[in-house]
Coordinates of C-alpha atoms and ligand atoms in Angstrom, one line a residue:
X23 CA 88.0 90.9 96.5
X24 CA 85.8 92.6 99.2
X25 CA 87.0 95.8 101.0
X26 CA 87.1 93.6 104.5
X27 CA 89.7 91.0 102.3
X28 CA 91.7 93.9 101.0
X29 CA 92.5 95.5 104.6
X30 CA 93.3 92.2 106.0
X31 CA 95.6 91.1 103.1
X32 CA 97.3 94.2 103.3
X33 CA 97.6 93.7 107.4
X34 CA 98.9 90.6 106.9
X35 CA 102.1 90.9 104.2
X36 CA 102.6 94.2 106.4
X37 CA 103.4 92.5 109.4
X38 CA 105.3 89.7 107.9
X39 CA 107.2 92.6 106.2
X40 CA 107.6 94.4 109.2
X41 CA 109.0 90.6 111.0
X42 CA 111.0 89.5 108.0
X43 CA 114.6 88.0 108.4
X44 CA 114.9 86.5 105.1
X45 CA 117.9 88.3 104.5
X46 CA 121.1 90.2 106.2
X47 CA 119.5 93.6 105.7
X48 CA 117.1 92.4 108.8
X49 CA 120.5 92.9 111.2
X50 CA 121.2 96.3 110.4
X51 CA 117.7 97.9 109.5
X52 CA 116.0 100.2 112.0
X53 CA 112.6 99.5 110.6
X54 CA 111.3 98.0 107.5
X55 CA 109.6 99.9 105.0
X56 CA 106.4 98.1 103.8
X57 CA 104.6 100.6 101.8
X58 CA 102.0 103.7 102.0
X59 CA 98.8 104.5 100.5
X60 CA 95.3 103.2 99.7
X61 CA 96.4 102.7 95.8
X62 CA 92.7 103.7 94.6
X63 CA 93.5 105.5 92.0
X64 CA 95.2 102.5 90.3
X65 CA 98.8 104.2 90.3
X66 CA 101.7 102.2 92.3
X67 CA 104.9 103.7 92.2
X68 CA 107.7 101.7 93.1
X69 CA 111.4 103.1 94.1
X70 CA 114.6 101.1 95.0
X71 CA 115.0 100.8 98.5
X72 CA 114.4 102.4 102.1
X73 CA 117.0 105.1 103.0
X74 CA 118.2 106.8 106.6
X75 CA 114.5 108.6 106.7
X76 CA 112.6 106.0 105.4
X77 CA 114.6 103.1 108.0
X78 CA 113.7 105.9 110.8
X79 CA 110.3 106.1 110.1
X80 CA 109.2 103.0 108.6
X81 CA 107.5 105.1 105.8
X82 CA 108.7 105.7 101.8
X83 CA 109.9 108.5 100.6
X84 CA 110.3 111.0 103.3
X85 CA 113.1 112.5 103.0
X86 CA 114.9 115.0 100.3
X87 CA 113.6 112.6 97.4
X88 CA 110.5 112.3 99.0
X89 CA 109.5 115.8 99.2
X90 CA 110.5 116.5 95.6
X91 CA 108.2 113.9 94.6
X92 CA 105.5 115.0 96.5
X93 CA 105.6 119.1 95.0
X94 CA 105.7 117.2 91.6
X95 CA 102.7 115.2 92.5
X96 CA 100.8 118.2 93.7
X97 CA 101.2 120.2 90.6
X98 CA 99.1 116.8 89.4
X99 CA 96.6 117.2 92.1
X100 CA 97.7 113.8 93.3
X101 CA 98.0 112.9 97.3
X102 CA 100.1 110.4 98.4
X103 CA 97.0 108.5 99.8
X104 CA 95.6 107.7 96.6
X105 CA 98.7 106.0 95.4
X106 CA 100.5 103.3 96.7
X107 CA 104.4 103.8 97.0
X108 CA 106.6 101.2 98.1
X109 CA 110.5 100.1 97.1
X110 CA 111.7 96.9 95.2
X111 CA 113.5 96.3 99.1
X112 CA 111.6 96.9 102.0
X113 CA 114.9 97.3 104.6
X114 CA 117.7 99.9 104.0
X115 CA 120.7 98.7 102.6
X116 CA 123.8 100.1 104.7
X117 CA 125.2 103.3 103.2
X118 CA 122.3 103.1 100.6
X119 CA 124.7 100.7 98.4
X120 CA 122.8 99.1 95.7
X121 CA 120.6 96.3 97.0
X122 CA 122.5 92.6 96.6
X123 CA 121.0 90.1 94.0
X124 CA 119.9 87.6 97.5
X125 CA 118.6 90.3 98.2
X126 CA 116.1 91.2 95.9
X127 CA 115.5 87.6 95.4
X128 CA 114.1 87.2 98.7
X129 CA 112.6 91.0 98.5
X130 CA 110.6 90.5 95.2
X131 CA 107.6 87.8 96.5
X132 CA 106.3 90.9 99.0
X133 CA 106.2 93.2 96.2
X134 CA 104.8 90.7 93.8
X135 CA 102.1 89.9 96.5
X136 CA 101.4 93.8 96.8
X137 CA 100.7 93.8 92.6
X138 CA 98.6 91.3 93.2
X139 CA 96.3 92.8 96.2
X140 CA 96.4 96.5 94.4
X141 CA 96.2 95.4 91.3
X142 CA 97.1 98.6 89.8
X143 CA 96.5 99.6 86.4
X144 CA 99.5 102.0 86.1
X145 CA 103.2 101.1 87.5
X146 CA 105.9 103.8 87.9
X147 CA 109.3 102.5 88.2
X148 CA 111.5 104.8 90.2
X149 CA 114.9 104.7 88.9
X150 CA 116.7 101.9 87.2
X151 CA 116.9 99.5 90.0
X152 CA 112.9 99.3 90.1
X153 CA 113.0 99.0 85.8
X154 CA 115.0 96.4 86.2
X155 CA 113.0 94.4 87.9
X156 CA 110.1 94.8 85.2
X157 CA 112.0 95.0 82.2
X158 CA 115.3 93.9 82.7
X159 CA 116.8 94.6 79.0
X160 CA 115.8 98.2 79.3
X161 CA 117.9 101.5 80.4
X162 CA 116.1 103.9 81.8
X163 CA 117.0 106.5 79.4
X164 CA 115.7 104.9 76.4
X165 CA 112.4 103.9 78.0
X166 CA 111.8 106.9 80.3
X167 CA 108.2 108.5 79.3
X168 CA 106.8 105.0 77.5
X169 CA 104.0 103.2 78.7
X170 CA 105.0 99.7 78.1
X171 CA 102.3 97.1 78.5
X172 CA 103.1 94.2 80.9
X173 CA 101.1 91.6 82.0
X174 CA 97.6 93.7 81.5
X175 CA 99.4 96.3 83.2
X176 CA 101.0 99.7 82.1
X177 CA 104.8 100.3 83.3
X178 CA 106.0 103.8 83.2
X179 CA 109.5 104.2 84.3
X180 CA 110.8 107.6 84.9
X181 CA 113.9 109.0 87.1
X182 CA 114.6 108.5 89.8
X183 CA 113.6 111.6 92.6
X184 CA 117.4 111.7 93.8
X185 CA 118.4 112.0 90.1
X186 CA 116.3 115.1 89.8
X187 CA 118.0 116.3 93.1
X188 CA 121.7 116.0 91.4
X189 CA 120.7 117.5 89.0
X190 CA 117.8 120.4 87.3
X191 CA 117.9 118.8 83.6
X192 CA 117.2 115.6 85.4
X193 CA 114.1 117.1 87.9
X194 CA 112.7 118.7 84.8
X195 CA 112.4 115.8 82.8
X196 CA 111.0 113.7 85.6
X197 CA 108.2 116.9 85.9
X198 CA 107.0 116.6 82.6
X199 CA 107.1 112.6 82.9
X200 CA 105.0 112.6 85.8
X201 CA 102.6 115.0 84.3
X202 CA 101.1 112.3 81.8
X203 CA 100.0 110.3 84.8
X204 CA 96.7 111.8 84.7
X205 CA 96.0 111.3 81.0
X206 CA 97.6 107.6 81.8
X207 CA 95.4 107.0 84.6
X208 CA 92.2 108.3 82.4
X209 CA 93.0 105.9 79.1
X210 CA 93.8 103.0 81.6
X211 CA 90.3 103.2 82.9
X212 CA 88.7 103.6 79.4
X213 CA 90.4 101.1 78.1
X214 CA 89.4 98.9 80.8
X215 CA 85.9 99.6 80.6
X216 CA 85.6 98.4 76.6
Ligands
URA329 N1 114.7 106.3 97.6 C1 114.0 105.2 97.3 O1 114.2 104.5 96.3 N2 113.0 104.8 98.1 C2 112.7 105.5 99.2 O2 111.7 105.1 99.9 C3 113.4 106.6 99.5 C4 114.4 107.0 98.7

């Protein structure tokens, strides 16, 4: 795909993000949160859903969780612009209750069509909602810190940032998850090249 294709694919599933009323959540969002990033370092990280900060600003992960996982990805010397974040739902559930089944039914196609476009090489689920929705038979605490292979792809669920918030055992164990992403990203590419 040529850089000019990329952009405008990318332009395109934002906006019909940004328009979408495929389900209730449309009525009682503020904004809807497509995604951030260039993704060019082949690492997509995917949470559960917008909350208030994110629905106010139309951007993932700004708020309390947000910030957390930013310090953690600077002790990796990663920047948010070479990743791509986005949720499994793109518009806040109210209260930040769990997002409905109909829900992510009619959520999943955008995010599917974002795989497709990035094309990552590495895939960190955020949380169990988001490892659900790659490998549903799994918890998250007996898969936390495996790379699973999917679909020429590598999953790599860890906690949730919120998780680590609650709670320091949690935040410690998603710090030392997050730092094999380098070595991750580095076999990815090797691997790739044979
Ligand atoms: N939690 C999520 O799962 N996603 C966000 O964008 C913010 C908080």
């Amino acid at each position: 795909m040529s850089f000019k294709d990329f952009i405008s694919k990318i332009n395109y599933l934002d906006s019909s993000i940004k328009t979408c009323t495929l389900c209730d959540l449309h009525k009682t969002r503020n904004l809807s949160v497509p995604g951030s990033g260039t993704g060019f370092s082949g690492l997509m990280m995917v949470g559960e859903g917008p909350g208030f900060n994110e629905d106010k600003e139309g951007l993932p992960f700004v708020g309390r969780a947000g910030k957390l996982l930013d310090k953690l990805l600077s002790e990796i010397s990663i920047t948010r612009k070479d990743i791509f974040i986005t949720n499994i739902v793109k518009c806040r559930p109210p209260n930040n209750r769990d997002p409905l089944p109909n829900e992510l039914e009619f959520c999943s196609p955008y995010l599917e069509k974002q795989i497709k476009i990035f094309n990552p090489r590495v895939i960190v689920t955020l949380g169990r909602f988001s490892l659900s929705y790659f490998l549903p038979n799994k918890t998250i605490s007996s898969v936390r810190g495996q790379q699973i292979e999917l679909d020429g792809r590598i999953i790599y669920p860890v906690y949730h940032p919120a998780a680590g918030l609650r709670n320091s055992k949690f935040s410690e164990i998603l710090r030392k998850d997050l730092h094999l992403i380098p070595s991750l990203l580095v076999s990815s590419l090797e691997n790739k090249k044979c």
